[in-house]
JSON list of C-alpha atoms in Angstrom, two decimals:
[
{"chain": "I", "resi": 8, "resn": "UNK", "atom": "CA", "xyz": [-36.53, -143.51, -146.31]},
{"chain": "I", "resi": 9, "resn": "UNK", "atom": "CA", "xyz": [-40.16, -143.22, -145.28]},
{"chain": "I", "resi": 10, "resn": "UNK", "atom": "CA", "xyz": [-41.91, -146.57, -144.96]},
{"chain": "I", "resi": 11, "resn": "UNK", "atom": "CA", "xyz": [-45.63, -146.85, -144.35]},
{"chain": "I", "resi": 12, "resn": "UNK", "atom": "CA", "xyz": [-48.02, -149.64, -145.21]},
{"chain": "I", "resi": 13, "resn": "UNK", "atom": "CA", "xyz": [-51.55, -150.49, -144.19]},
{"chain": "I", "resi": 14, "resn": "UNK", "atom": "CA", "xyz": [-50.61, -153.39, -141.93]},
{"chain": "I", "resi": 15, "resn": "UNK", "atom": "CA", "xyz": [-50.68, -153.12, -138.16]},
{"chain": "I", "resi": 16, "resn": "UNK", "atom": "CA", "xyz": [-47.16, -153.08, -136.77]},
{"chain": "I", "resi": 17, "resn": "UNK", "atom": "CA", "xyz": [-46.80, -156.26, -134.66]},
{"chain": "I", "resi": 18, "resn": "UNK", "atom": "CA", "xyz": [-43.74, -154.84, -132.86]},
{"chain": "I", "resi": 19, "resn": "UNK", "atom": "CA", "xyz": [-45.54, -151.90, -131.22]},
{"chain": "I", "resi": 20, "resn": "UNK", "atom": "CA", "xyz": [-45.21, -151.91, -127.45]},
{"chain": "I", "resi": 21, "resn": "UNK", "atom": "CA", "xyz": [-48.81, -151.10, -126.63]},
{"chain": "I", "resi": 22, "resn": "UNK", "atom": "CA", "xyz": [-48.01, -150.73, -122.92]},
{"chain": "I", "resi": 23, "resn": "UNK", "atom": "CA", "xyz": [-45.68, -147.77, -123.48]},
{"chain": "I", "resi": 24, "resn": "UNK", "atom": "CA", "xyz": [-47.30, -144.53, -122.26]},
{"chain": "I", "resi": 25, "resn": "UNK", "atom": "CA", "xyz": [-46.94, -141.66, -124.74]},
{"chain": "I", "resi": 26, "resn": "UNK", "atom": "CA", "xyz": [-48.93, -138.93, -122.95]},
{"chain": "I", "resi": 27, "resn": "UNK", "atom": "CA", "xyz": [-49.67, -138.62, -119.26]},
{"chain": "I", "resi": 28, "resn": "UNK", "atom": "CA", "xyz": [-51.41, -135.93, -117.20]},
{"chain": "I", "resi": 29, "resn": "UNK", "atom": "CA", "xyz": [-50.59, -136.08, -113.49]},
{"chain": "I", "resi": 30, "resn": "UNK", "atom": "CA", "xyz": [-52.83, -133.96, -111.25]},
{"chain": "I", "resi": 31, "resn": "UNK", "atom": "CA", "xyz": [-52.85, -131.09, -113.76]},
{"chain": "I", "resi": 32, "resn": "UNK", "atom": "CA", "xyz": [-54.72, -128.00, -112.57]},
{"chain": "I", "resi": 33, "resn": "UNK", "atom": "CA", "xyz": [-55.11, -124.34, -113.52]},
{"chain": "I", "resi": 34, "resn": "UNK", "atom": "CA", "xyz": [-57.76, -121.72, -112.86]},
{"chain": "I", "resi": 35, "resn": "UNK", "atom": "CA", "xyz": [-60.40, -123.99, -114.42]},
{"chain": "I", "resi": 36, "resn": "UNK", "atom": "CA", "xyz": [-59.01, -127.55, -114.61]},
{"chain": "I", "resi": 37, "resn": "UNK", "atom": "CA", "xyz": [-58.98, -129.53, -111.38]},
{"chain": "I", "resi": 38, "resn": "UNK", "atom": "CA", "xyz": [-56.56, -132.43, -110.86]},
{"chain": "I", "resi": 39, "resn": "UNK", "atom": "CA", "xyz": [-56.75, -133.85, -114.38]},
{"chain": "I", "resi": 40, "resn": "UNK", "atom": "CA", "xyz": [-55.34, -137.38, -114.58]},
{"chain": "I", "resi": 41, "resn": "UNK", "atom": "CA", "xyz": [-55.18, -139.62, -117.64]},
{"chain": "I", "resi": 42, "resn": "UNK", "atom": "CA", "xyz": [-52.68, -141.46, -119.80]},
{"chain": "I", "resi": 43, "resn": "UNK", "atom": "CA", "xyz": [-52.58, -142.67, -123.41]},
{"chain": "I", "resi": 44, "resn": "UNK", "atom": "CA", "xyz": [-50.47, -145.60, -124.49]},
{"chain": "I", "resi": 45, "resn": "UNK", "atom": "CA", "xyz": [-48.80, -146.08, -127.84]},
{"chain": "I", "resi": 46, "resn": "UNK", "atom": "CA", "xyz": [-51.41, -146.89, -130.48]},
{"chain": "I", "resi": 47, "resn": "UNK", "atom": "CA", "xyz": [-54.32, -146.09, -128.14]},
{"chain": "I", "resi": 48, "resn": "UNK", "atom": "CA", "xyz": [-57.28, -143.80, -128.85]},
{"chain": "I", "resi": 49, "resn": "UNK", "atom": "CA", "xyz": [-58.60, -141.79, -125.91]},
{"chain": "I", "resi": 50, "resn": "UNK", "atom": "CA", "xyz": [-61.78, -139.75, -126.27]},
{"chain": "I", "resi": 51, "resn": "UNK", "atom": "CA", "xyz": [-62.59, -136.74, -124.10]},
{"chain": "I", "resi": 52, "resn": "UNK", "atom": "CA", "xyz": [-66.16, -135.49, -124.41]},
{"chain": "I", "resi": 53, "resn": "UNK", "atom": "CA", "xyz": [-66.58, -132.01, -122.95]},
{"chain": "I", "resi": 54, "resn": "UNK", "atom": "CA", "xyz": [-69.71, -130.14, -121.89]},
{"chain": "I", "resi": 55, "resn": "UNK", "atom": "CA", "xyz": [-68.28, -126.63, -121.57]},
{"chain": "I", "resi": 56, "resn": "UNK", "atom": "CA", "xyz": [-65.96, -124.80, -123.92]},
{"chain": "I", "resi": 57, "resn": "UNK", "atom": "CA", "xyz": [-63.86, -123.20, -121.17]},
{"chain": "I", "resi": 58, "resn": "UNK", "atom": "CA", "xyz": [-62.65, -126.54, -119.81]},
{"chain": "I", "resi": 59, "resn": "UNK", "atom": "CA", "xyz": [-61.82, -127.79, -123.30]},
{"chain": "I", "resi": 60, "resn": "UNK", "atom": "CA", "xyz": [-60.06, -124.56, -124.28]},
{"chain": "I", "resi": 61, "resn": "UNK", "atom": "CA", "xyz": [-57.87, -124.73, -121.18]},
{"chain": "I", "resi": 62, "resn": "UNK", "atom": "CA", "xyz": [-56.97, -128.37, -121.75]},
{"chain": "I", "resi": 63, "resn": "UNK", "atom": "CA", "xyz": [-56.07, -127.76, -125.40]},
{"chain": "I", "resi": 64, "resn": "UNK", "atom": "CA", "xyz": [-54.34, -124.48, -124.52]},
{"chain": "I", "resi": 65, "resn": "UNK", "atom": "CA", "xyz": [-51.98, -126.26, -122.14]},
{"chain": "I", "resi": 66, "resn": "UNK", "atom": "CA", "xyz": [-51.09, -128.84, -124.80]},
{"chain": "I", "resi": 67, "resn": "UNK", "atom": "CA", "xyz": [-50.46, -126.06, -127.34]},
{"chain": "I", "resi": 68, "resn": "UNK", "atom": "CA", "xyz": [-48.42, -123.95, -124.94]},
{"chain": "I", "resi": 69, "resn": "UNK", "atom": "CA", "xyz": [-50.93, -121.11, -124.90]},
{"chain": "I", "resi": 70, "resn": "UNK", "atom": "CA", "xyz": [-51.15, -121.48, -121.13]},
{"chain": "I", "resi": 71, "resn": "UNK", "atom": "CA", "xyz": [-49.46, -123.51, -118.41]},
{"chain": "I", "resi": 72, "resn": "UNK", "atom": "CA", "xyz": [-50.76, -125.51, -115.47]},
{"chain": "I", "resi": 73, "resn": "UNK", "atom": "CA", "xyz": [-50.45, -124.10, -111.97]},
{"chain": "I", "resi": 74, "resn": "UNK", "atom": "CA", "xyz": [-50.06, -127.59, -110.52]},
{"chain": "I", "resi": 75, "resn": "UNK", "atom": "CA", "xyz": [-49.17, -131.07, -111.70]},
{"chain": "I", "resi": 76, "resn": "UNK", "atom": "CA", "xyz": [-47.12, -132.15, -114.68]},
{"chain": "I", "resi": 77, "resn": "UNK", "atom": "CA", "xyz": [-47.42, -133.53, -118.20]},
{"chain": "I", "resi": 78, "resn": "UNK", "atom": "CA", "xyz": [-45.20, -136.30, -119.55]},
{"chain": "I", "resi": 79, "resn": "UNK", "atom": "CA", "xyz": [-44.72, -137.05, -123.25]},
{"chain": "I", "resi": 80, "resn": "UNK", "atom": "CA", "xyz": [-42.69, -140.09, -124.23]},
{"chain": "I", "resi": 81, "resn": "UNK", "atom": "CA", "xyz": [-41.21, -140.30, -120.69]},
{"chain": "I", "resi": 82, "resn": "UNK", "atom": "CA", "xyz": [-40.05, -136.66, -120.81]},
{"chain": "I", "resi": 83, "resn": "UNK", "atom": "CA", "xyz": [-41.50, -133.58, -119.03]},
{"chain": "I", "resi": 84, "resn": "UNK", "atom": "CA", "xyz": [-43.66, -131.62, -121.45]},
{"chain": "I", "resi": 85, "resn": "UNK", "atom": "CA", "xyz": [-43.66, -127.84, -121.35]},
{"chain": "I", "resi": 86, "resn": "UNK", "atom": "CA", "xyz": [-43.98, -125.81, -124.54]},
{"chain": "I", "resi": 87, "resn": "UNK", "atom": "CA", "xyz": [-44.69, -122.23, -125.54]},
{"chain": "I", "resi": 88, "resn": "UNK", "atom": "CA", "xyz": [-46.06, -122.80, -129.07]},
{"chain": "I", "resi": 89, "resn": "UNK", "atom": "CA", "xyz": [-47.53, -125.37, -131.44]},
{"chain": "I", "resi": 90, "resn": "UNK", "atom": "CA", "xyz": [-44.26, -125.53, -133.36]},
{"chain": "I", "resi": 91, "resn": "UNK", "atom": "CA", "xyz": [-42.38, -126.39, -130.16]},
{"chain": "I", "resi": 92, "resn": "UNK", "atom": "CA", "xyz": [-45.02, -129.00, -129.35]},
{"chain": "I", "resi": 93, "resn": "UNK", "atom": "CA", "xyz": [-44.39, -130.55, -132.76]},
{"chain": "I", "resi": 94, "resn": "UNK", "atom": "CA", "xyz": [-40.66, -130.85, -132.07]},
{"chain": "I", "resi": 95, "resn": "UNK", "atom": "CA", "xyz": [-41.54, -132.73, -128.88]},
{"chain": "I", "resi": 96, "resn": "UNK", "atom": "CA", "xyz": [-43.78, -135.15, -130.74]},
{"chain": "I", "resi": 97, "resn": "UNK", "atom": "CA", "xyz": [-47.21, -133.62, -130.16]},
{"chain": "I", "resi": 98, "resn": "UNK", "atom": "CA", "xyz": [-49.18, -132.58, -133.26]},
{"chain": "I", "resi": 99, "resn": "UNK", "atom": "CA", "xyz": [-52.71, -131.32, -133.84]},
{"chain": "I", "resi": 100, "resn": "UNK", "atom": "CA", "xyz": [-55.61, -131.72, -136.23]},
{"chain": "I", "resi": 101, "resn": "UNK", "atom": "CA", "xyz": [-57.64, -128.57, -135.76]},
{"chain": "I", "resi": 102, "resn": "UNK", "atom": "CA", "xyz": [-61.39, -128.19, -136.01]},
{"chain": "I", "resi": 103, "resn": "UNK", "atom": "CA", "xyz": [-62.46, -128.05, -139.68]},
{"chain": "I", "resi": 104, "resn": "UNK", "atom": "CA", "xyz": [-58.91, -128.87, -140.87]},
{"chain": "I", "resi": 105, "resn": "UNK", "atom": "CA", "xyz": [-59.73, -128.72, -144.58]},
{"chain": "I", "resi": 106, "resn": "UNK", "atom": "CA", "xyz": [-60.16, -124.96, -144.21]},
{"chain": "I", "resi": 107, "resn": "UNK", "atom": "CA", "xyz": [-57.57, -124.27, -141.51]},
{"chain": "I", "resi": 108, "resn": "UNK", "atom": "CA", "xyz": [-54.69, -126.68, -142.19]},
{"chain": "I", "resi": 109, "resn": "UNK", "atom": "CA", "xyz": [-54.37, -126.95, -145.96]},
{"chain": "I", "resi": 110, "resn": "UNK", "atom": "CA", "xyz": [-52.93, -124.55, -148.52]},
{"chain": "I", "resi": 111, "resn": "UNK", "atom": "CA", "xyz": [-55.56, -124.83, -151.23]},
{"chain": "I", "resi": 112, "resn": "UNK", "atom": "CA", "xyz": [-53.50, -123.25, -154.03]},
{"chain": "I", "resi": 113, "resn": "UNK", "atom": "CA", "xyz": [-50.51, -125.51, -153.44]},
{"chain": "I", "resi": 114, "resn": "UNK", "atom": "CA", "xyz": [-50.04, -129.13, -154.46]},
{"chain": "I", "resi": 115, "resn": "UNK", "atom": "CA", "xyz": [-50.92, -132.22, -152.52]},
{"chain": "I", "resi": 116, "resn": "UNK", "atom": "CA", "xyz": [-47.24, -133.14, -152.35]},
{"chain": "I", "resi": 117, "resn": "UNK", "atom": "CA", "xyz": [-46.29, -129.77, -150.88]},
{"chain": "I", "resi": 118, "resn": "UNK", "atom": "CA", "xyz": [-49.04, -129.98, -148.25]},
{"chain": "I", "resi": 119, "resn": "UNK", "atom": "CA", "xyz": [-48.08, -133.52, -147.30]},
{"chain": "I", "resi": 120, "resn": "UNK", "atom": "CA", "xyz": [-44.40, -132.76, -146.92]},
{"chain": "I", "resi": 121, "resn": "UNK", "atom": "CA", "xyz": [-44.43, -129.46, -145.06]},
{"chain": "I", "resi": 122, "resn": "UNK", "atom": "CA", "xyz": [-44.00, -131.04, -141.60]},
{"chain": "I", "resi": 123, "resn": "UNK", "atom": "CA", "xyz": [-41.37, -133.46, -142.92]},
{"chain": "I", "resi": 124, "resn": "UNK", "atom": "CA", "xyz": [-39.42, -130.61, -144.47]},
{"chain": "I", "resi": 125, "resn": "UNK", "atom": "CA", "xyz": [-39.07, -129.10, -140.99]},
{"chain": "I", "resi": 126, "resn": "UNK", "atom": "CA", "xyz": [-37.94, -132.45, -139.62]},
{"chain": "I", "resi": 127, "resn": "UNK", "atom": "CA", "xyz": [-35.47, -133.52, -142.33]},
{"chain": "I", "resi": 128, "resn": "UNK", "atom": "CA", "xyz": [-32.65, -131.25, -143.51]},
{"chain": "I", "resi": 129, "resn": "UNK", "atom": "CA", "xyz": [-32.55, -130.48, -147.24]},
{"chain": "I", "resi": 130, "resn": "UNK", "atom": "CA", "xyz": [-35.80, -132.38, -147.77]},
{"chain": "I", "resi": 131, "resn": "UNK", "atom": "CA", "xyz": [-36.86, -130.57, -150.95]},
{"chain": "I", "resi": 132, "resn": "UNK", "atom": "CA", "xyz": [-33.43, -130.99, -152.55]},
{"chain": "I", "resi": 133, "resn": "UNK", "atom": "CA", "xyz": [-33.45, -134.77, -152.28]},
{"chain": "I", "resi": 134, "resn": "UNK", "atom": "CA", "xyz": [-35.76, -136.43, -154.77]},
{"chain": "I", "resi": 135, "resn": "UNK", "atom": "CA", "xyz": [-35.62, -139.75, -152.97]},
{"chain": "I", "resi": 136, "resn": "UNK", "atom": "CA", "xyz": [-37.79, -138.35, -150.19]},
{"chain": "I", "resi": 137, "resn": "UNK", "atom": "CA", "xyz": [-40.61, -137.31, -152.50]},
{"chain": "I", "resi": 138, "resn": "UNK", "atom": "CA", "xyz": [-40.41, -140.69, -154.23]},
{"chain": "I", "resi": 139, "resn": "UNK", "atom": "CA", "xyz": [-40.66, -142.47, -150.89]},
{"chain": "I", "resi": 140, "resn": "UNK", "atom": "CA", "xyz": [-43.69, -140.34, -149.93]},
{"chain": "I", "resi": 141, "resn": "UNK", "atom": "CA", "xyz": [-45.50, -141.47, -153.08]},
{"chain": "I", "resi": 142, "resn": "UNK", "atom": "CA", "xyz": [-44.53, -145.07, -152.42]},
{"chain": "I", "resi": 143, "resn": "UNK", "atom": "CA", "xyz": [-45.60, -144.89, -148.77]},
{"chain": "I", "resi": 144, "resn": "UNK", "atom": "CA", "xyz": [-49.02, -143.47, -149.61]},
{"chain": "I", "resi": 145, "resn": "UNK", "atom": "CA", "xyz": [-49.71, -145.39, -152.80]},
{"chain": "I", "resi": 146, "resn": "UNK", "atom": "CA", "xyz": [-52.64, -147.25, -151.21]},
{"chain": "I", "resi": 147, "resn": "UNK", "atom": "CA", "xyz": [-54.16, -144.04, -149.83]},
{"chain": "I", "resi": 148, "resn": "UNK", "atom": "CA", "xyz": [-53.64, -141.37, -152.50]},
{"chain": "I", "resi": 149, "resn": "UNK", "atom": "CA", "xyz": [-53.93, -141.87, -156.25]},
{"chain": "I", "resi": 150, "resn": "UNK", "atom": "CA", "xyz": [-50.59, -141.32, -158.06]},
{"chain": "I", "resi": 151, "resn": "UNK", "atom": "CA", "xyz": [-52.06, -138.60, -160.28]},
{"chain": "I", "resi": 152, "resn": "UNK", "atom": "CA", "xyz": [-53.24, -136.56, -157.28]},
{"chain": "I", "resi": 153, "resn": "UNK", "atom": "CA", "xyz": [-49.83, -135.70, -155.85]},
{"chain": "I", "resi": 154, "resn": "UNK", "atom": "CA", "xyz": [-49.17, -132.86, -158.30]},
{"chain": "I", "resi": 155, "resn": "UNK", "atom": "CA", "xyz": [-52.71, -131.51, -158.23]},
{"chain": "I", "resi": 156, "resn": "UNK", "atom": "CA", "xyz": [-53.67, -128.44, -156.23]},
{"chain": "I", "resi": 157, "resn": "UNK", "atom": "CA", "xyz": [-55.64, -129.16, -153.08]},
{"chain": "I", "resi": 158, "resn": "UNK", "atom": "CA", "xyz": [-58.55, -127.09, -154.39]},
{"chain": "I", "resi": 159, "resn": "UNK", "atom": "CA", "xyz": [-58.95, -129.50, -157.34]},
{"chain": "I", "resi": 160, "resn": "UNK", "atom": "CA", "xyz": [-59.80, -132.46, -155.11]},
{"chain": "I", "resi": 161, "resn": "UNK", "atom": "CA", "xyz": [-63.06, -133.49, -153.37]},
{"chain": "I", "resi": 162, "resn": "UNK", "atom": "CA", "xyz": [-63.40, -132.79, -149.67]},
{"chain": "I", "resi": 163, "resn": "UNK", "atom": "CA", "xyz": [-63.01, -136.46, -148.70]},
{"chain": "I", "resi": 164, "resn": "UNK", "atom": "CA", "xyz": [-59.56, -136.58, -150.33]},
{"chain": "I", "resi": 165, "resn": "UNK", "atom": "CA", "xyz": [-58.60, -133.26, -148.77]},
{"chain": "I", "resi": 166, "resn": "UNK", "atom": "CA", "xyz": [-59.51, -134.66, -145.36]},
{"chain": "I", "resi": 167, "resn": "UNK", "atom": "CA", "xyz": [-57.39, -137.74, -146.02]},
{"chain": "I", "resi": 168, "resn": "UNK", "atom": "CA", "xyz": [-54.42, -135.51, -146.88]},
{"chain": "I", "resi": 169, "resn": "UNK", "atom": "CA", "xyz": [-54.70, -133.73, -143.51]},
{"chain": "I", "resi": 170, "resn": "UNK", "atom": "CA", "xyz": [-54.22, -137.03, -141.71]},
{"chain": "I", "resi": 171, "resn": "UNK", "atom": "CA", "xyz": [-51.71, -138.47, -144.17]},
{"chain": "I", "resi": 172, "resn": "UNK", "atom": "CA", "xyz": [-49.23, -135.69, -143.45]},
{"chain": "I", "resi": 173, "resn": "UNK", "atom": "CA", "xyz": [-49.19, -136.73, -139.78]},
{"chain": "I", "resi": 174, "resn": "UNK", "atom": "CA", "xyz": [-49.02, -140.37, -140.80]},
{"chain": "I", "resi": 175, "resn": "UNK", "atom": "CA", "xyz": [-45.80, -139.48, -142.62]},
{"chain": "I", "resi": 176, "resn": "UNK", "atom": "CA", "xyz": [-44.49, -137.29, -139.80]},
{"chain": "I", "resi": 177, "resn": "UNK", "atom": "CA", "xyz": [-45.29, -139.96, -137.17]},
{"chain": "I", "resi": 178, "resn": "UNK", "atom": "CA", "xyz": [-45.67, -137.93, -133.96]},
{"chain": "I", "resi": 179, "resn": "UNK", "atom": "CA", "xyz": [-45.83, -139.55, -130.54]},
{"chain": "I", "resi": 180, "resn": "UNK", "atom": "CA", "xyz": [-49.25, -138.04, -129.91]},
{"chain": "I", "resi": 181, "resn": "UNK", "atom": "CA", "xyz": [-51.89, -136.60, -132.24]},
{"chain": "I", "resi": 182, "resn": "UNK", "atom": "CA", "xyz": [-54.54, -134.30, -130.75]},
{"chain": "I", "resi": 183, "resn": "UNK", "atom": "CA", "xyz": [-57.75, -134.23, -132.82]},
{"chain": "I", "resi": 184, "resn": "UNK", "atom": "CA", "xyz": [-60.09, -131.34, -132.02]},
{"chain": "I", "resi": 185, "resn": "UNK", "atom": "CA", "xyz": [-63.73, -131.93, -132.97]},
{"chain": "I", "resi": 186, "resn": "UNK", "atom": "CA", "xyz": [-62.73, -134.25, -135.83]},
{"chain": "I", "resi": 187, "resn": "UNK", "atom": "CA", "xyz": [-66.31, -135.22, -136.75]},
{"chain": "I", "resi": 188, "resn": "UNK", "atom": "CA", "xyz": [-68.03, -131.87, -136.55]},
{"chain": "I", "resi": 189, "resn": "UNK", "atom": "CA", "xyz": [-68.52, -131.57, -140.32]},
{"chain": "I", "resi": 190, "resn": "UNK", "atom": "CA", "xyz": [-71.93, -132.89, -141.40]},
{"chain": "I", "resi": 191, "resn": "UNK", "atom": "CA", "xyz": [-70.56, -134.94, -144.28]},
{"chain": "I", "resi": 192, "resn": "UNK", "atom": "CA", "xyz": [-70.89, -138.72, -144.00]},
{"chain": "I", "resi": 193, "resn": "UNK", "atom": "CA", "xyz": [-68.13, -139.46, -146.51]},
{"chain": "I", "resi": 194, "resn": "UNK", "atom": "CA", "xyz": [-65.66, -137.08, -144.86]},
{"chain": "I", "resi": 195, "resn": "UNK", "atom": "CA", "xyz": [-66.48, -138.52, -141.44]},
{"chain": "I", "resi": 196, "resn": "UNK", "atom": "CA", "xyz": [-65.93, -142.04, -142.74]},
{"chain": "I", "resi": 197, "resn": "UNK", "atom": "CA", "xyz": [-62.48, -141.03, -144.02]},
{"chain": "I", "resi": 198, "resn": "UNK", "atom": "CA", "xyz": [-61.70, -139.40, -140.67]},
{"chain": "I", "resi": 199, "resn": "UNK", "atom": "CA", "xyz": [-62.58, -142.55, -138.76]},
{"chain": "I", "resi": 200, "resn": "UNK", "atom": "CA", "xyz": [-60.49, -144.72, -141.10]},
{"chain": "I", "resi": 201, "resn": "UNK", "atom": "CA", "xyz": [-57.47, -142.43, -140.80]},
{"chain": "I", "resi": 202, "resn": "UNK", "atom": "CA", "xyz": [-57.65, -142.15, -137.00]},
{"chain": "I", "resi": 203, "resn": "UNK", "atom": "CA", "xyz": [-57.73, -145.95, -136.77]},
{"chain": "I", "resi": 204, "resn": "UNK", "atom": "CA", "xyz": [-54.82, -146.22, -139.20]},
{"chain": "I", "resi": 205, "resn": "UNK", "atom": "CA", "xyz": [-52.73, -143.73, -137.20]},
{"chain": "I", "resi": 206, "resn": "UNK", "atom": "CA", "xyz": [-53.39, -145.72, -134.04]},
{"chain": "I", "resi": 207, "resn": "UNK", "atom": "CA", "xyz": [-52.46, -148.95, -135.80]},
{"chain": "I", "resi": 208, "resn": "UNK", "atom": "CA", "xyz": [-49.10, -147.36, -136.61]},
{"chain": "I", "resi": 209, "resn": "UNK", "atom": "CA", "xyz": [-48.43, -146.79, -132.94]},
{"chain": "I", "resi": 210, "resn": "UNK", "atom": "CA", "xyz": [-49.45, -143.13, -132.67]},
{"chain": "I", "resi": 211, "resn": "UNK", "atom": "CA", "xyz": [-51.37, -142.21, -129.52]},
{"chain": "I", "resi": 212, "resn": "UNK", "atom": "CA", "xyz": [-54.54, -140.32, -130.48]},
{"chain": "I", "resi": 213, "resn": "UNK", "atom": "CA", "xyz": [-56.39, -137.93, -128.16]},
{"chain": "I", "resi": 214, "resn": "UNK", "atom": "CA", "xyz": [-59.81, -136.79, -129.37]},
{"chain": "I", "resi": 215, "resn": "UNK", "atom": "CA", "xyz": [-61.32, -133.71, -127.71]},
{"chain": "I", "resi": 216, "resn": "UNK", "atom": "CA", "xyz": [-64.88, -133.05, -128.80]},
{"chain": "I", "resi": 217, "resn": "UNK", "atom": "CA", "xyz": [-68.38, -132.04, -127.74]},
{"chain": "I", "resi": 218, "resn": "UNK", "atom": "CA", "xyz": [-70.04, -134.21, -130.39]},
{"chain": "I", "resi": 219, "resn": "UNK", "atom": "CA", "xyz": [-71.07, -137.44, -128.69]},
{"chain": "I", "resi": 220, "resn": "UNK", "atom": "CA", "xyz": [-72.64, -139.52, -131.55]},
{"chain": "I", "resi": 221, "resn": "UNK", "atom": "CA", "xyz": [-69.45, -139.41, -133.63]},
{"chain": "I", "resi": 222, "resn": "UNK", "atom": "CA", "xyz": [-67.47, -141.25, -130.94]},
{"chain": "I", "resi": 223, "resn": "UNK", "atom": "CA", "xyz": [-69.58, -144.40, -130.81]},
{"chain": "I", "resi": 224, "resn": "UNK", "atom": "CA", "xyz": [-67.85, -146.17, -133.68]},
{"chain": "I", "resi": 225, "resn": "UNK", "atom": "CA", "xyz": [-64.29, -145.48, -132.47]},
{"chain": "I", "resi": 226, "resn": "UNK", "atom": "CA", "xyz": [-62.46, -147.87, -130.18]},
{"chain": "I", "resi": 227, "resn": "UNK", "atom": "CA", "xyz": [-60.91, -146.64, -126.95]},
{"chain": "I", "resi": 228, "resn": "UNK", "atom": "CA", "xyz": [-61.88, -145.21, -123.57]},
{"chain": "I", "resi": 229, "resn": "UNK", "atom": "CA", "xyz": [-64.17, -142.21, -123.16]},
{"chain": "I", "resi": 230, "resn": "UNK", "atom": "CA", "xyz": [-63.80, -139.60, -120.44]},
{"chain": "I", "resi": 231, "resn": "UNK", "atom": "CA", "xyz": [-66.07, -136.65, -119.68]},
{"chain": "I", "resi": 232, "resn": "UNK", "atom": "CA", "xyz": [-64.77, -133.14, -119.03]},
{"chain": "I", "resi": 233, "resn": "UNK", "atom": "CA", "xyz": [-67.23, -130.96, -117.15]},
{"chain": "I", "resi": 234, "resn": "UNK", "atom": "CA", "xyz": [-66.57, -127.80, -115.15]},
{"chain": "I", "resi": 235, "resn": "UNK", "atom": "CA", "xyz": [-62.86, -128.52, -115.05]},
{"chain": "I", "resi": 236, "resn": "UNK", "atom": "CA", "xyz": [-63.19, -132.09, -113.82]},
{"chain": "I", "resi": 237, "resn": "UNK", "atom": "CA", "xyz": [-62.40, -135.23, -115.80]},
{"chain": "I", "resi": 238, "resn": "UNK", "atom": "CA", "xyz": [-64.50, -138.25, -114.95]},
{"chain": "I", "resi": 239, "resn": "UNK", "atom": "CA", "xyz": [-65.14, -141.75, -116.31]},
{"chain": "I", "resi": 240, "resn": "UNK", "atom": "CA", "xyz": [-68.72, -143.04, -116.30]}
]
């Protein structure tokens, strides 16, 4: 059964490293080193798109480093696709996720449960799972919204659904790409609340963005990615 509440889990080992880059290099990146612990938020602010694209591409399996290694949950991390990354506990919230990550003509419940259905055999045939999803998210999503189509809901609720599906799936690491780029105060407020909630549940969150002002209100370290080099100021 799925069990989620809005309380911080007191049993989370916050010293456990979920994602680690050790001297990772390619044709652009140069000896990238960082680590993210369970329940930690790490922010990478980049100044050039090429460096960011290469970093994200390696995590997605689009490309591979020429040197160094990546560790996820104490295991070597090498993937060839986003779906393989997901099986290894690394998931993504893409830029403008309302448009790119939701099926607008399908229900909220279907959108929420798509990742879980890939994780749990016979998910759709067992009613108890859908019931537990509603129970788990009762403080986040109104009961009448689960059977509505995504397109029927305001953008702030759609944004919440994007993050709720990963809250249910509970990856080791969530990569958020430009999460605050949308110029909508209410949507950005929801995004901040959900990122904090995911971290409180023990999920390591990596934010990769070029939008500096949006990071000020989020806890966690900030690194700067410029011309392939990662630095802390």
